[in-house]
Tab-separated table of C-alpha atoms and ligand atoms in Angstrom:
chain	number	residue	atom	x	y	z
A	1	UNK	CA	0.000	0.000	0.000
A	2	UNK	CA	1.198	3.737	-0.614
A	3	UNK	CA	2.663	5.774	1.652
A	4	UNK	CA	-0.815	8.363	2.713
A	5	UNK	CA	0.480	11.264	4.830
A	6	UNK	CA	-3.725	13.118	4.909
A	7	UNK	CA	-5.720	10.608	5.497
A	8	UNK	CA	-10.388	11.704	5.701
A	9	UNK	CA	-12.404	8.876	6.952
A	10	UNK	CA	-16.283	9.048	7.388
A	11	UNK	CA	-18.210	6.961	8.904
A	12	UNK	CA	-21.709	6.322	8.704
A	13	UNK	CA	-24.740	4.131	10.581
A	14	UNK	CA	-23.160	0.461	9.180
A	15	UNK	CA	-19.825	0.973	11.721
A	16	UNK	CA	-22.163	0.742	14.818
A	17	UNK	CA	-24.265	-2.084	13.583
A	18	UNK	CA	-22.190	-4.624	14.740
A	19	UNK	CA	-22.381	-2.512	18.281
A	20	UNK	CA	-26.271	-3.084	18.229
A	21	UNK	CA	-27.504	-0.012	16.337
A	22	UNK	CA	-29.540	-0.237	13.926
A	23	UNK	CA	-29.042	1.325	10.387
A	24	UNK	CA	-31.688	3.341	8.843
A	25	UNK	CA	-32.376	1.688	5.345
A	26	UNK	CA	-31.896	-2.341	6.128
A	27	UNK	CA	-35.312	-3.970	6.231
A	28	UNK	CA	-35.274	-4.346	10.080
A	29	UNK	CA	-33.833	-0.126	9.516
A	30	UNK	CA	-35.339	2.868	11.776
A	31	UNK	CA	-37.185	4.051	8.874
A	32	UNK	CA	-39.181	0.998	8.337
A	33	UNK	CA	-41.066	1.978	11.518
A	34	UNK	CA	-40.976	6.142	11.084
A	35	UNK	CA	-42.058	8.352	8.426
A	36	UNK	CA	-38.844	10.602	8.078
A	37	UNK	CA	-40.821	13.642	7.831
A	38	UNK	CA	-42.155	13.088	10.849
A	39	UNK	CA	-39.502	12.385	12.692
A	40	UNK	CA	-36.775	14.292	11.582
A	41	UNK	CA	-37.441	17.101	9.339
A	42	UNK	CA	-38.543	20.459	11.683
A	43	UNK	CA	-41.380	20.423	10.364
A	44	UNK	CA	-42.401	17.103	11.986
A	45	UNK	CA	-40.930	18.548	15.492
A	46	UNK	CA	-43.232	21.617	15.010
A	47	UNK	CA	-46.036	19.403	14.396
A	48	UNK	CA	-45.351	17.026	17.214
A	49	UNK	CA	-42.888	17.930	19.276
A	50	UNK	CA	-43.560	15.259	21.411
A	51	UNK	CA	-43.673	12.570	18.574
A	52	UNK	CA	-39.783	13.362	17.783
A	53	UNK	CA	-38.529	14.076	21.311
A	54	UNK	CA	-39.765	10.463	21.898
A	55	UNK	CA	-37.875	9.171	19.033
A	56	UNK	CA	-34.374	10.882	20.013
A	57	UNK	CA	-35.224	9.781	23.701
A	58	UNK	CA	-35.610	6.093	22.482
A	59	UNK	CA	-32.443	6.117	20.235
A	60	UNK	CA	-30.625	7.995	23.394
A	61	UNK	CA	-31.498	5.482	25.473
A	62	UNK	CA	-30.823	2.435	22.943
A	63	UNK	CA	-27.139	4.229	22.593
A	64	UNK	CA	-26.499	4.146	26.247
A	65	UNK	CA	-27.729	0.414	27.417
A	66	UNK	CA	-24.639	-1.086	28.675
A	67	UNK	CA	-24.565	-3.782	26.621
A	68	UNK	CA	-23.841	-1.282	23.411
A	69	UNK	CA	-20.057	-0.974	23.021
A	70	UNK	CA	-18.241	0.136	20.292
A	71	UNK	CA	-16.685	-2.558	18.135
A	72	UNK	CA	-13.549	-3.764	17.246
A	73	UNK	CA	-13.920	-0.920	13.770
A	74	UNK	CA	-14.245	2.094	16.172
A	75	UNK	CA	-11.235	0.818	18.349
A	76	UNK	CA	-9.089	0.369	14.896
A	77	UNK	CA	-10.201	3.985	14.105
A	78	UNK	CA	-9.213	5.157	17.763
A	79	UNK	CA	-5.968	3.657	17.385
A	80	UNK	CA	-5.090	5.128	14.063
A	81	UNK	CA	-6.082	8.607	15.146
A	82	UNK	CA	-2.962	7.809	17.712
A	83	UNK	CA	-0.367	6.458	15.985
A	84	UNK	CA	-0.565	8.118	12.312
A	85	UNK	CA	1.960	10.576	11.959
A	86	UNK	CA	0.421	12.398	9.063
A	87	UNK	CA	-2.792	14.442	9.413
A	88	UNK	CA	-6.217	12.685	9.913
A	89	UNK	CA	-9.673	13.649	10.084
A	90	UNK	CA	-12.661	11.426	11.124
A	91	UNK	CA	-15.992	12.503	10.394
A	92	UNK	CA	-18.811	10.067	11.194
A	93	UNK	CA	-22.782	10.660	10.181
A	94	UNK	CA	-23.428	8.986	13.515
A	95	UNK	CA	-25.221	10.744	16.268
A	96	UNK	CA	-24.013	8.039	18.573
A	97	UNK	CA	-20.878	8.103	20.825
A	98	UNK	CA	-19.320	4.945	19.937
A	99	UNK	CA	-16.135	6.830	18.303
A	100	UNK	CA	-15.475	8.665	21.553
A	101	UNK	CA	-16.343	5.368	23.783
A	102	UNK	CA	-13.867	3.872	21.800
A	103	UNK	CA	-11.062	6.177	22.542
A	104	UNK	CA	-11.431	8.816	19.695
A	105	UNK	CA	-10.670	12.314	20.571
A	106	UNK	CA	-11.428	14.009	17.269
A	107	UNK	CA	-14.447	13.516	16.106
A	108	UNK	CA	-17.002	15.664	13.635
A	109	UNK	CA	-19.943	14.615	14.387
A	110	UNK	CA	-21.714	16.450	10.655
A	111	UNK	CA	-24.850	15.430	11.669
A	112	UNK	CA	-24.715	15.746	15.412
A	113	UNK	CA	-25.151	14.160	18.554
A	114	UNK	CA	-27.895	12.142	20.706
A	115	UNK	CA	-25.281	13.498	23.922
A	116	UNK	CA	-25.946	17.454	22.804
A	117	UNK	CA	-29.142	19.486	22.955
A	118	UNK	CA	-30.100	22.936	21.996
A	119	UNK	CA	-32.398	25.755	22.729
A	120	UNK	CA	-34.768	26.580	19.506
A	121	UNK	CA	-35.413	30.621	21.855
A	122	UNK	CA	-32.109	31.200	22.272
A	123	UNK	CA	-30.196	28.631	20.374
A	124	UNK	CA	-27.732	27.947	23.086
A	125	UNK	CA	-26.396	24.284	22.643
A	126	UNK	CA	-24.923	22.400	25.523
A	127	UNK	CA	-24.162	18.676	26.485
A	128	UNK	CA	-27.417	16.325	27.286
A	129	UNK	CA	-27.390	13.506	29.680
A	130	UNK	CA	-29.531	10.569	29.147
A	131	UNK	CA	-32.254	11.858	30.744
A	132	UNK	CA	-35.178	11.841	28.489
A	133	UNK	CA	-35.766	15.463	26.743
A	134	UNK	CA	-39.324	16.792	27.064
A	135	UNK	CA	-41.793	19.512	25.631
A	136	UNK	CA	-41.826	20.696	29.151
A	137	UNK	CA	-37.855	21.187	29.841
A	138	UNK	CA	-36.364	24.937	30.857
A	139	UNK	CA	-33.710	26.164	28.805
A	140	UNK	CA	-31.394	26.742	31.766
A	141	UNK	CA	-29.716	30.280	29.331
A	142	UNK	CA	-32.607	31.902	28.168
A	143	UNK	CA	-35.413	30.045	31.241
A	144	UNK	CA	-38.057	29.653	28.781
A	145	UNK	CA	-39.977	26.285	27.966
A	146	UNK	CA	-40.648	24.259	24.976
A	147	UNK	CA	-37.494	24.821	22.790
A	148	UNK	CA	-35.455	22.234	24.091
A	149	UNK	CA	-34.273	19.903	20.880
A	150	UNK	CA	-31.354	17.303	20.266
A	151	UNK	CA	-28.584	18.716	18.651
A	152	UNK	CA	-28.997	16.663	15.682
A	153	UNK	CA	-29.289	18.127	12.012
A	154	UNK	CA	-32.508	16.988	10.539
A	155	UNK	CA	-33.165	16.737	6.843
A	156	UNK	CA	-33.477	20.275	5.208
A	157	UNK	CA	-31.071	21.475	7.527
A	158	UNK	CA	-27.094	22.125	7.341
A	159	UNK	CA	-24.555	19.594	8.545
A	160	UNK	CA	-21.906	21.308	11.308
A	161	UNK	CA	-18.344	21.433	10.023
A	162	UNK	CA	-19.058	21.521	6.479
A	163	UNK	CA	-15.782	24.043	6.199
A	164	UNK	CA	-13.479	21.986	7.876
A	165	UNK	CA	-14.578	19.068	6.565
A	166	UNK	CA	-13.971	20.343	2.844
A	167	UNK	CA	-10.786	21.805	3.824
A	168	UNK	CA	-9.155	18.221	4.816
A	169	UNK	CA	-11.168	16.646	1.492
A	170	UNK	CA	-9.329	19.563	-0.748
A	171	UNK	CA	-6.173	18.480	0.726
A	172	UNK	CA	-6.597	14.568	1.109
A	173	UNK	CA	-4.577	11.811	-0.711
A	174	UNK	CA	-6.604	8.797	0.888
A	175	UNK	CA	-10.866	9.102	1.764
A	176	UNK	CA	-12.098	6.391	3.342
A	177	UNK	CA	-16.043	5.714	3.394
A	178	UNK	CA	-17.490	2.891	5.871
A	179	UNK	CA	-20.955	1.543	6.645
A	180	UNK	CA	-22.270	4.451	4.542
A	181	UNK	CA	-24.772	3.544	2.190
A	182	UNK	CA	-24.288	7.035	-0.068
A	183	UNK	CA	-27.899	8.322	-0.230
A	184	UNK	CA	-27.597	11.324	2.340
A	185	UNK	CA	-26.154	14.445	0.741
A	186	UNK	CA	-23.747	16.163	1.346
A	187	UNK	CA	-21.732	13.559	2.531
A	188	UNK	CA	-22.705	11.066	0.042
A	189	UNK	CA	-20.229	13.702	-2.251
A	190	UNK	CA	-17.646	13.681	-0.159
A	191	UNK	CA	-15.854	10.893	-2.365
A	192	UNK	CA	-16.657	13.217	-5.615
A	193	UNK	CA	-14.954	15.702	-3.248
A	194	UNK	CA	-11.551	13.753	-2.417
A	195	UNK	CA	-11.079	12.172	-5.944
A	196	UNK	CA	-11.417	15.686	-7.923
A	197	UNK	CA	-8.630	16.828	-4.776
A	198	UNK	CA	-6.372	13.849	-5.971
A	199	UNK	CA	-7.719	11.373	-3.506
A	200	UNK	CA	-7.096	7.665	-3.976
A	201	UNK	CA	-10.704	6.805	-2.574
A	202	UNK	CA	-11.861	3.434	-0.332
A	203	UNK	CA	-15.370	1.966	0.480
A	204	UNK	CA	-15.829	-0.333	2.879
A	205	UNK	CA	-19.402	-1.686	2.905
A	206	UNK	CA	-21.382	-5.360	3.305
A	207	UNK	CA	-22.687	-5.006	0.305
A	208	UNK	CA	-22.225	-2.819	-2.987
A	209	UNK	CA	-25.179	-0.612	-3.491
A	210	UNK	CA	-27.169	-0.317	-6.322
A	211	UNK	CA	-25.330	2.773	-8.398
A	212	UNK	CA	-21.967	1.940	-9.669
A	213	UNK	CA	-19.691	2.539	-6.924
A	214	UNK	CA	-17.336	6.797	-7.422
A	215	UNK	CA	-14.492	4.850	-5.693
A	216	UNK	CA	-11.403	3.715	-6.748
A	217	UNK	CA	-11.566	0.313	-4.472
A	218	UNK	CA	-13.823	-1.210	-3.152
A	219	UNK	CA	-14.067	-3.624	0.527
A	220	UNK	CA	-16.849	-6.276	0.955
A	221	UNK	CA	-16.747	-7.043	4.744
A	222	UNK	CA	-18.068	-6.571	8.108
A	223	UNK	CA	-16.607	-3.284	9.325
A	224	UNK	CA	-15.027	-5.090	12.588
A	225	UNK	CA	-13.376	-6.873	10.184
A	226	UNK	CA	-12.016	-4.537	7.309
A	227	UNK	CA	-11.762	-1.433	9.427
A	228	UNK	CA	-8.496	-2.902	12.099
A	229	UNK	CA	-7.141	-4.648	8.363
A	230	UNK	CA	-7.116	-1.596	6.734
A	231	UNK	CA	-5.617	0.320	9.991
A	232	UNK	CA	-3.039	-2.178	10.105
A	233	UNK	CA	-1.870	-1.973	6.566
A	234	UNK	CA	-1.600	2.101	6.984
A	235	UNK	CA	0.083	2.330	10.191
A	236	UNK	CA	2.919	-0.267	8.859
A	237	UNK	CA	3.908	2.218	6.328
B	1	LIG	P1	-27.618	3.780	6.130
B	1	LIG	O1	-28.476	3.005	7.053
B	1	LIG	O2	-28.234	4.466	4.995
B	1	LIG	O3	-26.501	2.780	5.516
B	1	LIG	C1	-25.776	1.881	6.308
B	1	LIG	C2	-24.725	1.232	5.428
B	1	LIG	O4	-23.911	0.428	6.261
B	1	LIG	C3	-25.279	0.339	4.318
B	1	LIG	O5	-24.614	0.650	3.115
B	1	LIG	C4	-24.940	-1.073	4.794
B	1	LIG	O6	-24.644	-1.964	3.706
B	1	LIG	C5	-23.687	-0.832	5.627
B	1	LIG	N1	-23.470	-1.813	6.692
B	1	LIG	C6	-24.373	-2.416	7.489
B	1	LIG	N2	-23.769	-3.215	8.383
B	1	LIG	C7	-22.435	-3.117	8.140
B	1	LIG	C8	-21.266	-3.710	8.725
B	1	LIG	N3	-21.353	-4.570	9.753
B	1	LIG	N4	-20.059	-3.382	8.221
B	1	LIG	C9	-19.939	-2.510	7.169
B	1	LIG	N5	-21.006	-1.929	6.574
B	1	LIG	C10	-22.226	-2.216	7.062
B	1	LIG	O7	-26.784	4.806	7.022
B	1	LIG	P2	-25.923	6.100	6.634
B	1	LIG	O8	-25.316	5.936	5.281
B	1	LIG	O9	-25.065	6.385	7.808
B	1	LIG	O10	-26.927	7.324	6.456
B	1	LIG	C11	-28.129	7.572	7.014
B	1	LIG	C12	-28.249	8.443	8.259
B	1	LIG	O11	-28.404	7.545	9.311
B	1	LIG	C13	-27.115	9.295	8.710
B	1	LIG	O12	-27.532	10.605	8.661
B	1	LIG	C14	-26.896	8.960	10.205
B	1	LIG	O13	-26.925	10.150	10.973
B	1	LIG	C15	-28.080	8.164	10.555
B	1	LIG	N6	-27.984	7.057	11.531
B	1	LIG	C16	-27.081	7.034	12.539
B	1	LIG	C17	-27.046	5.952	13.406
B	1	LIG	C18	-26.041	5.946	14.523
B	1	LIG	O14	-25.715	6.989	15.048
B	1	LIG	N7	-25.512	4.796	14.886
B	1	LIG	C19	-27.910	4.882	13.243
B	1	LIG	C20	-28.836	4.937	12.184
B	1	LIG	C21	-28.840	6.033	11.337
């Protein structure tokens, strides 16, 4: 394998399935069960505010049994974030903590985070606990009621980090996409991205999807599996 010195990964729902998370799009997926306009577009939380808050609260507390740990993929992640020498980014889709569990310090969390919260009055954001979040919660900054929301970008709505995260693309030479099945934008151009930056470009998936794969190589395997490979073969150059 070539020597990489700027290595982007993202990461999407298929690295935490293997923890006990379920995806969104497999047939057993959280969508088979939810409209996603109802609930997560804000237009389904002003409808029902209730009706998403109950959602997020069920996923929060699904993320923090303590039988979900993060797999052997989000410890080879961890450890490559420690030992590469070059630069390294890792952006994951996931609004789970599994990265940080798992020993990862940097993370970019695009689409946020079941741990965060925010204030629709005043649009302070600050770190939630796995208490459940309700319509009747106190903004503790601005001490009014009702706007209390995860931090979590719903569709219609802008990813965080977008800047940095194009700045490391425009400079990669290796992009790495796993458990991502491609079909949320932006991020599902984020290999477009890297290759037209001079990228060599990896997928690591179960299965190939249905369009022809944008990447130059592609890795049929379980994540727990592929991802400490991969790490291995980069860290030994
Ligand atoms: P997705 O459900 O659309 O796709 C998951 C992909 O992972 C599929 O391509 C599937 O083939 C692959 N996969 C499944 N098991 C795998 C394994 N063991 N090893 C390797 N690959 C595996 O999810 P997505 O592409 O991340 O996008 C949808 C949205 O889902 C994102 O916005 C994300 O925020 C959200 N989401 C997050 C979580 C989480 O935080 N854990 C869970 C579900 C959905």
């Amino acid at each position: 394998m070539k020597c990489y010195r700027k290595i982007v990964v993202l990461t999407g729902a298929g690295i935490s399935a293997e923890s006990g998370i379920r995806t969104f799009r497999a047939s057993d997926g959280l969508w088979e069960e939810h409209k996603i306009e109802d609930v997560a577009t804000l237009e389904g939380y002003i409808k029902n505010p209730k009706l998403v808050l109950d959602f997020y609260n069920q996923r929060r507390e699904q993320c923090c049994l303590s039988d979900i740990k993060p797999n052997l993929a989000h410890y080879a992640l961890a450890k490559l974030e420690r030992e590469f020498s070059g630069d390294f980014l890792l952006v994951t889709q996931n609004i789970d903590n599994l990265h940080e569990v798992a020993g990862s310090k940097n993370v970019i969390h695009m689409h946020g985070e079941l741990l965060r919260a925010r204030c629709s009055h005043c649009a302070q954001v600050f770190s939630w606990s796995t208490k459940e979040m309700s319509i009747h919660d106190v903004c503790e900054h601005c001490k009014r009621q009702g706007g209390i929301r995860p931090n979590i970008v719903w569709f219609g709505e802008i990813p965080f980090a977008l800047d940095i995260i194009y700045d490391a693309l425009f400079d990669a030479d290796l992009f790495i996409a796993i458990g991502t099945s491609g079909h949320v934008y932006p991020a599902a151009g984020f290999v477009d991205e890297a290759t037209s930056a001079g990228a060599y470009t990896i997928e690591l998936n179960l299965a190939s999807g249905a369009q022809k794969s944008n990447f130059d190589e592609m890795i049929l395997a379980k994540a727990s599996i592929s991802v400490p490979q991969l790490v291995t073969k980069l860290l030994a150059k």
